[in-house]
PDB file of C-alpha atoms in Angstrom:
ATOM      1  CA  MET A  13     145.785  62.404 115.725  1.00  0.00           C
ATOM      2  CA  LYS A  14     143.809  60.981 118.627  1.00  0.00           C
ATOM      3  CA  ARG A  15     142.903  64.504 119.777  1.00  0.00           C
ATOM      4  CA  GLY A  16     141.734  65.386 116.241  1.00  0.00           C
ATOM      5  CA  ILE A  17     139.455  62.357 116.122  1.00  0.00           C
ATOM      6  CA  LEU A  18     138.022  63.196 119.539  1.00  0.00           C
ATOM      7  CA  SER A  19     137.424  66.801 118.461  1.00  0.00           C
ATOM      8  CA  LEU A  20     135.676  65.640 115.311  1.00  0.00           C
ATOM      9  CA  MET A  21     133.502  63.262 117.335  1.00  0.00           C
ATOM     10  CA  ALA A  22     132.567  66.095 119.707  1.00  0.00           C
ATOM     11  CA  VAL A  23     131.557  68.300 116.771  1.00  0.00           C
ATOM     12  CA  VAL A  24     129.410  65.543 115.289  1.00  0.00           C
ATOM     13  CA  ILE A  25     127.749  64.815 118.638  1.00  0.00           C
ATOM     14  CA  PHE A  26     127.081  68.534 119.139  1.00  0.00           C
ATOM     15  CA  MET A  27     125.546  68.908 115.692  1.00  0.00           C
ATOM     16  CA  VAL A  28     123.441  65.758 115.898  1.00  0.00           C
ATOM     17  CA  THR A  29     122.177  66.218 119.435  1.00  0.00           C
ATOM     18  CA  GLY A  30     122.018  70.005 119.543  1.00  0.00           C
ATOM     19  CA  ILE A  31     123.786  70.040 122.911  1.00  0.00           C
ATOM     20  CA  ASP A  32     125.015  73.511 123.765  1.00  0.00           C
ATOM     21  CA  ALA A  33     128.735  73.693 124.407  1.00  0.00           C
ATOM     22  CA  ALA A  34     130.381  76.501 126.303  1.00  0.00           C
ATOM     23  CA  VAL A  35     132.531  78.922 124.348  1.00  0.00           C
ATOM     24  CA  THR A  36     136.234  78.410 124.930  1.00  0.00           C
ATOM     25  CA  THR A  37     139.107  80.856 124.618  1.00  0.00           C
ATOM     26  CA  GLU A  38     140.313  78.652 121.741  1.00  0.00           C
ATOM     27  CA  ASP A  39     137.182  79.625 119.774  1.00  0.00           C
ATOM     28  CA  PHE A  40     138.441  83.226 119.725  1.00  0.00           C
ATOM     29  CA  GLN A  41     141.423  82.128 117.642  1.00  0.00           C
ATOM     30  CA  ALA A  42     138.914  81.574 114.787  1.00  0.00           C
ATOM     31  CA  LYS A  43     140.965  78.827 113.179  1.00  0.00           C
ATOM     32  CA  THR A  44     137.931  76.883 111.991  1.00  0.00           C
ATOM     33  CA  THR A  45     134.352  77.479 110.972  1.00  0.00           C
ATOM     34  CA  GLN A  46     133.327  75.508 114.051  1.00  0.00           C
ATOM     35  CA  ASN A  47     135.065  78.119 116.220  1.00  0.00           C
ATOM     36  CA  ILE A  48     133.040  80.923 114.618  1.00  0.00           C
ATOM     37  CA  ILE A  49     129.806  78.941 114.851  1.00  0.00           C
ATOM     38  CA  ASN A  50     130.489  78.328 118.551  1.00  0.00           C
ATOM     39  CA  LEU A  51     130.879  82.073 119.037  1.00  0.00           C
ATOM     40  CA  CYS A  52     127.826  82.975 116.941  1.00  0.00           C
ATOM     41  CA  THR A  53     125.576  80.489 118.760  1.00  0.00           C
ATOM     42  CA  VAL A  54     126.778  81.147 122.309  1.00  0.00           C
ATOM     43  CA  ARG A  55     124.210  80.651 125.075  1.00  0.00           C
ATOM     44  CA  ALA A  56     123.032  83.846 126.775  1.00  0.00           C
ATOM     45  CA  GLY A  57     124.241  82.579 130.154  1.00  0.00           C
ATOM     46  CA  ASP A  58     127.774  81.780 128.986  1.00  0.00           C
ATOM     47  CA  PRO A  59     130.391  83.860 130.843  1.00  0.00           C
ATOM     48  CA  LEU A  60     131.864  84.877 127.476  1.00  0.00           C
ATOM     49  CA  ALA A  61     128.533  85.507 125.706  1.00  0.00           C
ATOM     50  CA  ARG A  62     129.000  89.238 125.122  1.00  0.00           C
ATOM     51  CA  GLU A  63     132.525  88.846 123.822  1.00  0.00           C
ATOM     52  CA  ALA A  64     131.555  85.856 121.673  1.00  0.00           C
ATOM     53  CA  ILE A  65     128.683  87.613 119.902  1.00  0.00           C
ATOM     54  CA  HIS A  66     130.759  90.735 119.293  1.00  0.00           C
ATOM     55  CA  PHE A  67     133.634  88.662 117.929  1.00  0.00           C
ATOM     56  CA  CYS A  68     131.275  86.676 115.684  1.00  0.00           C
ATOM     57  CA  GLN A  69     129.711  89.802 114.237  1.00  0.00           C
ATOM     58  CA  GLY A  70     133.031  91.617 113.891  1.00  0.00           C
ATOM     59  CA  TYR A  71     134.729  88.712 112.148  1.00  0.00           C
ATOM     60  CA  LEU A  72     131.968  88.029 109.639  1.00  0.00           C
ATOM     61  CA  VAL A  73     131.185  91.679 108.875  1.00  0.00           C
ATOM     62  CA  GLY A  74     134.874  92.588 108.734  1.00  0.00           C
ATOM     63  CA  ALA A  75     135.613  89.839 106.215  1.00  0.00           C
ATOM     64  CA  TYR A  76     132.712  91.014 104.059  1.00  0.00           C
ATOM     65  CA  HIS A  77     133.791  94.675 104.264  1.00  0.00           C
ATOM     66  CA  TYR A  78     137.324  93.724 103.249  1.00  0.00           C
ATOM     67  CA  TYR A  79     135.920  91.823 100.271  1.00  0.00           C
ATOM     68  CA  MET A  80     133.804  94.840  99.279  1.00  0.00           C
ATOM     69  CA  ALA A  81     136.799  97.186  99.536  1.00  0.00           C
ATOM     70  CA  MET A  82     138.909  94.888  97.384  1.00  0.00           C
ATOM     71  CA  ASN A  83     136.134  94.765  94.764  1.00  0.00           C
ATOM     72  CA  ALA A  84     135.111  98.427  94.729  1.00  0.00           C
ATOM     73  CA  GLY A  85     136.617  99.367  91.385  1.00  0.00           C
ATOM     74  CA  PRO A  86     134.860  99.395  88.018  1.00  0.00           C
ATOM     75  CA  GLU A  87     136.985  96.488  86.778  1.00  0.00           C
ATOM     76  CA  SER A  88     136.132  94.246  89.715  1.00  0.00           C
ATOM     77  CA  GLU A  89     134.344  90.954  89.264  1.00  0.00           C
ATOM     78  CA  ARG A  90     132.108  90.570  92.280  1.00  0.00           C
ATOM     79  CA  LEU A  91     131.024  87.134  93.369  1.00  0.00           C
ATOM     80  CA  VAL A  92     128.470  88.265  95.976  1.00  0.00           C
ATOM     81  CA  CYS A  93     125.567  90.619  95.237  1.00  0.00           C
ATOM     82  CA  PHE A  94     123.003  91.236  97.952  1.00  0.00           C
ATOM     83  CA  PRO A  95     119.399  91.718  96.797  1.00  0.00           C
ATOM     84  CA  LYS A  96     117.825  95.175  96.721  1.00  0.00           C
ATOM     85  CA  SER A  97     115.726  94.266  99.759  1.00  0.00           C
ATOM     86  CA  ASP A  98     117.625  94.840 102.957  1.00  0.00           C
ATOM     87  CA  VAL A  99     118.991  91.877 104.825  1.00  0.00           C
ATOM     88  CA  SER A 100     120.092  92.797 108.328  1.00  0.00           C
ATOM     89  CA  ARG A 101     123.427  91.748 109.748  1.00  0.00           C
ATOM     90  CA  ASP A 102     121.720  89.512 112.287  1.00  0.00           C
ATOM     91  CA  GLU A 103     119.534  87.889 109.622  1.00  0.00           C
ATOM     92  CA  ALA A 104     122.537  87.186 107.398  1.00  0.00           C
ATOM     93  CA  ILE A 105     124.492  85.693 110.293  1.00  0.00           C
ATOM     94  CA  ALA A 106     121.520  83.516 111.284  1.00  0.00           C
ATOM     95  CA  MET A 107     121.277  82.305 107.676  1.00  0.00           C
ATOM     96  CA  PHE A 108     125.002  81.508 107.703  1.00  0.00           C
ATOM     97  CA  VAL A 109     124.652  79.503 110.923  1.00  0.00           C
ATOM     98  CA  GLU A 110     121.741  77.529 109.461  1.00  0.00           C
ATOM     99  CA  TRP A 111     123.648  76.974 106.213  1.00  0.00           C
ATOM    100  CA  THR A 112     126.606  75.501 108.118  1.00  0.00           C
ATOM    101  CA  LYS A 113     124.293  72.973 109.762  1.00  0.00           C
ATOM    102  CA  ALA A 114     123.438  71.672 106.295  1.00  0.00           C
ATOM    103  CA  HIS A 115     127.123  71.718 105.256  1.00  0.00           C
ATOM    104  CA  PRO A 116     129.070  70.181 108.172  1.00  0.00           C
ATOM    105  CA  GLN A 117     131.884  69.145 105.834  1.00  0.00           C
ATOM    106  CA  PHE A 118     133.192  72.728 106.034  1.00  0.00           C
ATOM    107  CA  MET A 119     133.401  72.964 109.834  1.00  0.00           C
ATOM    108  CA  ASN A 120     137.176  72.415 109.874  1.00  0.00           C
ATOM    109  CA  GLU A 121     137.862  74.950 107.098  1.00  0.00           C
ATOM    110  CA  ALA A 122     138.976  78.527 107.657  1.00  0.00           C
ATOM    111  CA  PRO A 123     135.863  80.514 108.619  1.00  0.00           C
ATOM    112  CA  VAL A 124     136.367  83.121 105.899  1.00  0.00           C
ATOM    113  CA  GLU A 125     136.370  80.362 103.260  1.00  0.00           C
ATOM    114  CA  THR A 126     133.103  78.962 104.569  1.00  0.00           C
ATOM    115  CA  GLU A 127     131.560  82.410 104.896  1.00  0.00           C
ATOM    116  CA  PHE A 128     132.192  83.105 101.219  1.00  0.00           C
ATOM    117  CA  ARG A 129     130.984  79.669 100.137  1.00  0.00           C
ATOM    118  CA  PHE A 130     127.716  80.581 101.829  1.00  0.00           C
ATOM    119  CA  LEU A 131     127.550  84.126 100.449  1.00  0.00           C
ATOM    120  CA  ILE A 132     128.316  83.028  96.882  1.00  0.00           C
ATOM    121  CA  GLU A 133     125.694  80.280  97.058  1.00  0.00           C
ATOM    122  CA  LYS A 134     123.054  82.493  98.689  1.00  0.00           C
ATOM    123  CA  TRP A 135     123.609  85.752  96.776  1.00  0.00           C
ATOM    124  CA  PRO A 136     125.581  85.094  93.582  1.00  0.00           C
ATOM    125  CA  CYS A 137     126.055  87.932  91.117  1.00  0.00           C
ATOM    126  CA  LYS A 138     124.301  87.603  87.795  1.00  0.00           C
ATOM    127  CA  LYS A 139     126.750  87.394  84.937  1.00  0.00           C
TER     128      LYS A 139
END
Protein backbone atom coordinates (compact mmCIF):
# COMPACT_ATOMS: atom_id res chain seq x y z
CA MET A 1 0.00 0.00 0.00
CA LYS A 2 2.77 2.39 0.97
CA ARG A 3 4.57 1.69 -2.32
CA GLY A 4 1.34 2.37 -4.26
CA ILE A 5 0.90 5.73 -2.56
CA LEU A 6 4.52 6.66 -3.27
CA SER A 7 4.12 5.64 -6.92
CA LEU A 8 0.97 7.73 -7.22
CA MET A 9 2.74 10.71 -5.66
CA ALA A 10 5.62 10.33 -8.12
CA VAL A 11 3.19 10.29 -11.05
CA VAL A 12 1.45 13.42 -9.79
CA ILE A 13 4.75 15.23 -9.22
CA PHE A 14 5.93 14.23 -12.71
CA MET A 15 2.73 15.46 -14.34
CA VAL A 16 2.58 18.71 -12.40
CA THR A 17 6.23 19.65 -12.68
CA GLY A 18 6.99 18.16 -16.08
CA ILE A 19 10.16 16.54 -14.73
CA ASP A 20 11.48 13.94 -17.13
CA ALA A 21 11.83 10.50 -15.59
CA ALA A 22 14.03 7.80 -17.03
CA VAL A 23 12.34 4.82 -18.63
CA THR A 24 12.52 1.70 -16.50
CA THR A 25 12.39 -1.95 -17.52
CA GLU A 26 9.10 -2.08 -15.59
CA ASP A 27 7.59 0.33 -18.15
CA PHE A 28 8.04 -2.36 -20.82
CA GLN A 29 5.56 -4.57 -18.97
CA ALA A 30 2.87 -2.06 -20.08
CA LYS A 31 0.66 -2.73 -17.07
CA THR A 32 -0.58 0.85 -16.86
CA THR A 33 -1.19 3.83 -19.09
CA GLN A 34 1.59 5.59 -17.20
CA ASN A 35 4.02 2.90 -18.37
CA ILE A 36 3.08 3.52 -22.02
CA ILE A 37 3.24 7.29 -21.59
CA ASN A 38 6.72 6.93 -20.06
CA LEU A 39 7.79 4.96 -23.12
CA CYS A 40 6.14 7.33 -25.61
CA THR A 41 7.69 10.43 -24.01
CA VAL A 42 11.19 9.06 -23.42
CA ARG A 43 14.04 11.58 -23.55
CA ALA A 44 16.34 11.26 -26.56
CA GLY A 45 19.35 10.71 -24.30
CA ASP A 46 17.77 7.87 -22.31
CA PRO A 47 19.73 4.61 -22.70
CA LEU A 48 16.47 2.85 -23.61
CA ALA A 49 15.12 5.59 -25.91
CA ARG A 50 15.13 3.56 -29.13
CA GLU A 51 13.50 0.55 -27.53
CA ALA A 52 10.96 2.72 -25.70
CA ILE A 53 9.76 4.55 -28.80
CA HIS A 54 9.51 1.34 -30.80
CA PHE A 55 7.59 -0.36 -28.01
CA CYS A 56 5.24 2.63 -27.66
CA GLN A 57 4.48 2.69 -31.37
CA GLY A 58 4.17 -1.08 -31.64
CA TYR A 59 1.83 -1.36 -28.67
CA LEU A 60 -0.52 1.43 -29.70
CA VAL A 61 -0.60 0.56 -33.41
CA GLY A 62 -0.89 -3.16 -32.68
CA ALA A 63 -3.88 -2.63 -30.41
CA TYR A 64 -5.56 -0.52 -33.08
CA HIS A 65 -4.84 -3.07 -35.83
CA TYR A 66 -6.28 -5.85 -33.68
CA TYR A 67 -9.41 -3.75 -33.15
CA MET A 68 -9.71 -3.14 -36.91
CA ALA A 69 -9.31 -6.86 -37.67
CA MET A 70 -11.98 -7.77 -35.14
CA ASN A 71 -14.35 -5.20 -36.70
CA ALA A 72 -13.68 -5.86 -40.39
CA GLY A 73 -16.93 -7.62 -41.21
CA PRO A 74 -20.09 -6.04 -42.61
CA GLU A 75 -21.97 -6.70 -39.36
CA SER A 76 -19.39 -4.97 -37.19
CA GLU A 77 -20.24 -1.94 -35.11
CA ARG A 78 -17.16 0.24 -35.15
CA LEU A 79 -16.58 2.70 -32.36
CA VAL A 80 -13.62 4.51 -33.95
CA CYS A 81 -13.71 6.12 -37.41
CA PHE A 82 -10.72 8.16 -38.53
CA PRO A 83 -11.48 11.20 -40.70
CA LYS A 84 -10.84 11.13 -44.44
CA SER A 85 -7.84 13.41 -43.96
CA ASP A 86 -4.76 11.45 -43.06
CA VAL A 87 -3.53 11.49 -39.51
CA SER A 88 -0.03 10.09 -39.20
CA ARG A 89 0.91 7.53 -36.59
CA ASP A 90 3.17 10.03 -34.86
CA GLU A 91 0.46 12.71 -34.84
CA ALA A 92 -2.09 10.31 -33.37
CA ILE A 93 0.34 9.18 -30.67
CA ALA A 94 1.19 12.80 -29.82
CA MET A 95 -2.53 13.55 -29.52
CA PHE A 96 -2.95 10.53 -27.23
CA VAL A 97 -0.09 11.71 -25.00
CA GLU A 98 -1.62 15.19 -24.76
CA TRP A 99 -5.06 13.71 -24.07
CA THR A 100 -3.69 11.67 -21.15
CA LYS A 101 -2.31 14.85 -19.58
CA ALA A 102 -5.86 16.19 -19.44
CA HIS A 103 -7.18 12.84 -18.12
CA PRO A 104 -4.73 11.74 -15.38
CA GLN A 105 -7.43 9.66 -13.71
CA PHE A 106 -6.74 6.93 -16.30
CA MET A 107 -2.99 6.63 -15.71
CA ASN A 108 -3.35 3.46 -13.61
CA GLU A 109 -5.71 1.76 -16.09
CA ALA A 110 -4.65 -0.79 -18.69
CA PRO A 111 -3.11 1.16 -21.58
CA VAL A 112 -5.39 -0.42 -24.19
CA GLU A 113 -8.44 0.78 -22.24
CA THR A 114 -7.12 4.32 -22.14
CA GLU A 115 -6.10 4.23 -25.78
CA PHE A 116 -9.64 3.37 -26.82
CA ARG A 117 -11.18 5.94 -24.49
CA PHE A 118 -9.10 8.49 -26.36
CA LEU A 119 -9.84 7.12 -29.84
CA ILE A 120 -13.60 6.90 -29.21
CA GLU A 121 -13.67 10.46 -27.85
CA LYS A 122 -11.48 11.88 -30.62
CA TRP A 123 -12.85 9.98 -33.63
CA PRO A 124 -16.26 8.49 -32.81
CA CYS A 125 -18.25 6.84 -35.59
CA LYS A 126 -21.42 8.57 -36.66
CA LYS A 127 -24.47 6.46 -35.98
